[in-house]
mmCIF file of C-alpha atoms in Angstrom:
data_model
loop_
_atom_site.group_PDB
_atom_site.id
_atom_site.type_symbol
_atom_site.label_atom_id
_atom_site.label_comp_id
_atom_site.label_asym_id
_atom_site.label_seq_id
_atom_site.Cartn_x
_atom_site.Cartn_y
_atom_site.Cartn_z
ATOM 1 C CA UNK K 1 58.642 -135.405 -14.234
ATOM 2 C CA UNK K 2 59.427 -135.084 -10.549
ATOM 3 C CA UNK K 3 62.491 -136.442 -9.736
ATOM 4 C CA UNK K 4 63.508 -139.085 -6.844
ATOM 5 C CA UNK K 5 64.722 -137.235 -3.528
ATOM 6 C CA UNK K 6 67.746 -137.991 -2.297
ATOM 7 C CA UNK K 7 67.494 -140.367 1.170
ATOM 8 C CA UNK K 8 69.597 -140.003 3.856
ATOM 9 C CA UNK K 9 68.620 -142.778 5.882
ATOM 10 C CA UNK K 10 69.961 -146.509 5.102
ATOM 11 C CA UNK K 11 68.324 -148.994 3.469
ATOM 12 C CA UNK K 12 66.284 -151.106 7.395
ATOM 13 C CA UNK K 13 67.753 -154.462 7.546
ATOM 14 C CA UNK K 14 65.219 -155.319 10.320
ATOM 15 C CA UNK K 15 66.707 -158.311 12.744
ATOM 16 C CA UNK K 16 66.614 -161.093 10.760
ATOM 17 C CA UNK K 17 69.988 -162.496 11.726
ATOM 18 C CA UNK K 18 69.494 -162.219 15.669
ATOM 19 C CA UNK K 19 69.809 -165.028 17.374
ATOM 20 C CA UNK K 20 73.517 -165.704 15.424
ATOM 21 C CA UNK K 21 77.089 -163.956 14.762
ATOM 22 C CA UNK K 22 78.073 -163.100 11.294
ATOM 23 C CA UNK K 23 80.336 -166.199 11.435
ATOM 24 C CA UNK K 24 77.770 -168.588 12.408
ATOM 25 C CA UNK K 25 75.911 -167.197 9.501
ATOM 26 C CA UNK K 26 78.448 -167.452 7.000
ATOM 27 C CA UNK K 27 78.977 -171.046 8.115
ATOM 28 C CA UNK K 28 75.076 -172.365 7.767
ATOM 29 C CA UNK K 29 75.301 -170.338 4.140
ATOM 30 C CA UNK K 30 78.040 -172.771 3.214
ATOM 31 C CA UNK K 31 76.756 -175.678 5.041
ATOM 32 C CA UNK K 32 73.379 -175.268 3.224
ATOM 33 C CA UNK K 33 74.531 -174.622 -0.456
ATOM 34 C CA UNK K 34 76.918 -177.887 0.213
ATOM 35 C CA UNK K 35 74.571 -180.112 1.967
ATOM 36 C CA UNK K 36 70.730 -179.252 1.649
ATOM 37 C CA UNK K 37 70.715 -176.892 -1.455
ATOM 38 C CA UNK K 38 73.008 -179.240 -3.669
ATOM 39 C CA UNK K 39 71.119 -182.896 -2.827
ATOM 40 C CA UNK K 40 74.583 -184.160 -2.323
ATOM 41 C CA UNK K 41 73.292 -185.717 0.955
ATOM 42 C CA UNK K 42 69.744 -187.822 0.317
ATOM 43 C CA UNK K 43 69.432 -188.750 3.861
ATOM 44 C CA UNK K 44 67.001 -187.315 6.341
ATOM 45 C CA UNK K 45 68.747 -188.192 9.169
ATOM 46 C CA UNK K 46 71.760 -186.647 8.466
ATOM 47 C CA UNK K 47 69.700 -183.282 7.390
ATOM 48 C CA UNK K 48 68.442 -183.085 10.467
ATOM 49 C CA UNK K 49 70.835 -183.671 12.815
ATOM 50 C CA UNK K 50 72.615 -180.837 10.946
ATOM 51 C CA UNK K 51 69.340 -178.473 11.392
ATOM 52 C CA UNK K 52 70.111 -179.322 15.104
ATOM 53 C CA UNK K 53 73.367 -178.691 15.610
ATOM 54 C CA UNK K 54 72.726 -175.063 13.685
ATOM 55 C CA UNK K 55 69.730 -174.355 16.595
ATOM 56 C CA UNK K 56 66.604 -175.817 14.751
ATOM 57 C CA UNK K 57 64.185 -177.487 17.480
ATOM 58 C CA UNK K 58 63.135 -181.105 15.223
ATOM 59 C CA UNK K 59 61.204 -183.763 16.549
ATOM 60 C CA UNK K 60 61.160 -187.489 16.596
ATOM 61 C CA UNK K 61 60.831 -189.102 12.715
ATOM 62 C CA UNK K 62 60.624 -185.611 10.606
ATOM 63 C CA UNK K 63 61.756 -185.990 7.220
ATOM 64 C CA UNK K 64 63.999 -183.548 5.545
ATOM 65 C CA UNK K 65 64.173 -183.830 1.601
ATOM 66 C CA UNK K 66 67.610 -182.770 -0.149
ATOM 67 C CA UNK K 67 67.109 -179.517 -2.109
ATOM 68 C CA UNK K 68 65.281 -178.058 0.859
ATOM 69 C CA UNK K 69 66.427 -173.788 1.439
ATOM 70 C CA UNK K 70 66.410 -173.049 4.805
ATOM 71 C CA UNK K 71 67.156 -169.248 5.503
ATOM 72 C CA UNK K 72 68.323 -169.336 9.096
ATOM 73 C CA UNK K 73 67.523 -172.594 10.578
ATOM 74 C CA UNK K 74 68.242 -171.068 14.680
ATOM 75 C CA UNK K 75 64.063 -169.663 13.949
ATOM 76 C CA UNK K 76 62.932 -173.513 13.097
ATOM 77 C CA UNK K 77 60.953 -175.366 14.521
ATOM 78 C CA UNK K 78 59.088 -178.492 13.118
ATOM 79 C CA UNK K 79 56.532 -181.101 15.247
ATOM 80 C CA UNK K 80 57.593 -184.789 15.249
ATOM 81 C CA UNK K 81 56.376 -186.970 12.266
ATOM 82 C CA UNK K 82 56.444 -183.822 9.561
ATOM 83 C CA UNK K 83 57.472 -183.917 6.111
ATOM 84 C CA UNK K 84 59.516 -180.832 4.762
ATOM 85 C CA UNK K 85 59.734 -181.478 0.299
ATOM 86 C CA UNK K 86 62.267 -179.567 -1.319
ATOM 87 C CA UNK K 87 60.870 -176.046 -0.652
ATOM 88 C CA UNK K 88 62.099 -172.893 0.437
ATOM 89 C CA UNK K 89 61.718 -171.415 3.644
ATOM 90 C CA UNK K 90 62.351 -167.779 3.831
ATOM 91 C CA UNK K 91 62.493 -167.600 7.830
ATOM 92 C CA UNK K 92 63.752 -163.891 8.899
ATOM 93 C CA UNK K 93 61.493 -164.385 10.998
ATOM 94 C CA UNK K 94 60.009 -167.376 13.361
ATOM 95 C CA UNK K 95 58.769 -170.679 11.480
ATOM 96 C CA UNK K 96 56.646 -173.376 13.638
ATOM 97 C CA UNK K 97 55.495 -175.808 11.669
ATOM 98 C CA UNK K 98 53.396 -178.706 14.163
ATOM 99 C CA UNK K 99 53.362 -182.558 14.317
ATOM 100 C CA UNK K 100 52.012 -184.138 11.289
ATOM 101 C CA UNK K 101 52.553 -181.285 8.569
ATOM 102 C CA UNK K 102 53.439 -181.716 4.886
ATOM 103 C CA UNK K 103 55.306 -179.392 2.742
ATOM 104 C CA UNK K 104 55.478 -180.413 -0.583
ATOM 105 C CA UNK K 105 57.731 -179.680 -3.414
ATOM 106 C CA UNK K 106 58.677 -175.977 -4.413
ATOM 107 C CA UNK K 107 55.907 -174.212 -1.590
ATOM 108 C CA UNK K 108 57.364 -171.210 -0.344
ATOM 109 C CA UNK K 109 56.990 -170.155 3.656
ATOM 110 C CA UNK K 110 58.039 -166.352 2.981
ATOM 111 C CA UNK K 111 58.372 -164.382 6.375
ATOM 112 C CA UNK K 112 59.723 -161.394 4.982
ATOM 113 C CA UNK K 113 58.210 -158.564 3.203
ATOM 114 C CA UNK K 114 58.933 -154.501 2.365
ATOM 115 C CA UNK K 115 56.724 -151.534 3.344
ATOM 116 C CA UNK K 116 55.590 -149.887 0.712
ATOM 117 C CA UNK K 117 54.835 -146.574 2.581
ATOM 118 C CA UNK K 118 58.496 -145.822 3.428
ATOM 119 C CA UNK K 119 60.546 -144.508 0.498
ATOM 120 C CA UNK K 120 63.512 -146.908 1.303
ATOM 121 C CA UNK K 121 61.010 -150.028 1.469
ATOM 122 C CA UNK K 122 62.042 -150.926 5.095
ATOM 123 C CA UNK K 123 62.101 -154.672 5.770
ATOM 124 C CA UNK K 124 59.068 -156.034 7.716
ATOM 125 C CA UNK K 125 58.985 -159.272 9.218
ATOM 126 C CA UNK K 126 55.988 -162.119 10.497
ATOM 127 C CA UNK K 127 56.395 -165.272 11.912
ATOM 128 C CA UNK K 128 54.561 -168.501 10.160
ATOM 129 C CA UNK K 129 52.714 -171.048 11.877
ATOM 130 C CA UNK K 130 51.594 -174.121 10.589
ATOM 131 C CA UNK K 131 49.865 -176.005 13.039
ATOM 132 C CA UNK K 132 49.287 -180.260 13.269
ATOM 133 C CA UNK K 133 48.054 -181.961 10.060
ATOM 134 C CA UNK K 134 48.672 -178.645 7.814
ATOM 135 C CA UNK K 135 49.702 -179.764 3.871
ATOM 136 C CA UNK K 136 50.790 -176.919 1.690
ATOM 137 C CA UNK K 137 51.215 -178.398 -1.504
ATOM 138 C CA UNK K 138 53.490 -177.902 -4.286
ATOM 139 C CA UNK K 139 54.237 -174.910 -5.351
ATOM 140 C CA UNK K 140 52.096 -173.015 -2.767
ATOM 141 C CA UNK K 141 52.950 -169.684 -0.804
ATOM 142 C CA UNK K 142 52.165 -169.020 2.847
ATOM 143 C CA UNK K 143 53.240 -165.452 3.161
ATOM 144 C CA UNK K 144 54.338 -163.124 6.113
ATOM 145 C CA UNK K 145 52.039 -163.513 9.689
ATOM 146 C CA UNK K 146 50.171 -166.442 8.379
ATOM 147 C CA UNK K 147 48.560 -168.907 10.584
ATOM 148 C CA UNK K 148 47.144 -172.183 9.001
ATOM 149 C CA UNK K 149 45.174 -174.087 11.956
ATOM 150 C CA UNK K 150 44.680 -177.425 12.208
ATOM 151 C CA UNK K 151 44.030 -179.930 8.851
ATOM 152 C CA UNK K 152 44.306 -176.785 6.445
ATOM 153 C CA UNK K 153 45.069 -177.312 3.163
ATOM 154 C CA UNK K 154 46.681 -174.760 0.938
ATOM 155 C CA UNK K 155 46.348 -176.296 -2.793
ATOM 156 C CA UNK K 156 49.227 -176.571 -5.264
ATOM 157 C CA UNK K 157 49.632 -173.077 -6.992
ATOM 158 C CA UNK K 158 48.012 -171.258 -4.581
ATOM 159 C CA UNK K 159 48.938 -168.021 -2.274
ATOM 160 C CA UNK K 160 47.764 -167.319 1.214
ATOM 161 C CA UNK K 161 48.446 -164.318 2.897
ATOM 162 C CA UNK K 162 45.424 -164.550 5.177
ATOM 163 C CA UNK K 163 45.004 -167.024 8.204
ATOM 164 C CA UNK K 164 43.590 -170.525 7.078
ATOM 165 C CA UNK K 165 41.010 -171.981 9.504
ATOM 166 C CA UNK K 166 41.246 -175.080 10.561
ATOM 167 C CA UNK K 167 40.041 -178.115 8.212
ATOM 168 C CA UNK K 168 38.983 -176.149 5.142
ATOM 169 C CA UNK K 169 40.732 -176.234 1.778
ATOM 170 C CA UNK K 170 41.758 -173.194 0.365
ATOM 171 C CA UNK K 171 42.829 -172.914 -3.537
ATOM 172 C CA UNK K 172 43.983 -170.106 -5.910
ATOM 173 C CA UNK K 173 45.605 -166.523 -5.663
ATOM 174 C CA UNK K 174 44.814 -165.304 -3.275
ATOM 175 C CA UNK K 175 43.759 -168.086 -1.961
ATOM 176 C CA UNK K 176 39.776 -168.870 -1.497
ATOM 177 C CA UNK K 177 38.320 -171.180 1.224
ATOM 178 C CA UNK K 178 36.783 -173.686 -0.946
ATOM 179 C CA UNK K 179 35.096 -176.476 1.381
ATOM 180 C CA UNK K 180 35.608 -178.258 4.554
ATOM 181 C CA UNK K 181 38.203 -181.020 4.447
ATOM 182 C CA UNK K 182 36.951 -184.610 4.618
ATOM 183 C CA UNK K 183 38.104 -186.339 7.850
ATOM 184 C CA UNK K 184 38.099 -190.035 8.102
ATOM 185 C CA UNK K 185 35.106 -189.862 10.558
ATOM 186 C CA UNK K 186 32.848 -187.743 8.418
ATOM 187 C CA UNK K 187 30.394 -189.591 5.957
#
């Protein structure tokens, strides 16, 4: 059985953290396991002004639900009128998530990934974009370099790790386009 060569080169941390010192870091780790990650604090509000202060760019009447994982909130940004659910967003790299988007309970916006090719799996990282009217429902997973355009909908369950176009439903893993989304001005 051939055995594993020894590596000499260190395990690629990529640049997730740019954009913040190590203390800045350490702080938003606490402030998120006491705040968002424990549900201590039930008001939106409050979440958000905190997502603020830490660099997030929030508009006007988003709603932040407790038990919500934010990995670095300084790549954040979320269009006014957007709901974020208790999910997880793995952002080591850029998140934009546009007016009028839904994230329901338990999705997963993963950013980060490994390359398989290199022996020390180096980190590779793609921004998400979610743009207006977007819903990924519960339990769904938009994965690294994603775009979903306009009125997509990524059903519960279901894994994308292909663009969405805009106003079709997509459902299952991976996830299939389906059919066009209803709008209130079809018949």
């Amino acid at each position: 059985m051939d055995k594993i060569p020894r590596l000499k080169k260190a395990f690629d941390k990529g640049k997730f953290s740019e954009g913040a010192s190590k203390f800045k870091i350490a702080c938003w780790y606490l402030t998120s396991l006491f705040l968002f990650q424990s549900g201590l604090v039930p008001f939106s509000n409050i979440l958000v002004l905190v997502l603020r202060i830490y660099g997030a760019k929030i508009g006007k009447d988003v709603r932040i639900k407790p038990f919500v994982n934010i990995k670095y909130p300084w790549k954040l940004s979320i269009g006014d009128h957007s709901w974020i659910g208790a999910c997880q967003i793995e952002n080591l790299d850029k998140v934009t998530i546009g007016r009028n988007v839904c994230i329901s309970q338990n999705a997963m916006l993963l950013t980060g990934s490994h390359n398989y090719k290199e022996a020390l799996f180096d980190l590779i990282t793609k921004p998400i974009v979610l743009e207006e009217g977007v819903w990924i429902c519960a339990n769904a997973m938009v994965c690294p370099g994603v775009t979903a355009h306009s009125q997509a909908v990524l059903c519960a369950g279901s894994v994308t790790s292909s663009d969405l176009k805009a106003s079709y439903i997509y459902r299952g893993n991976p996830a299939i386009e389906i059919r066009r989304r209803p709008t209130s001005t079809s018949k």
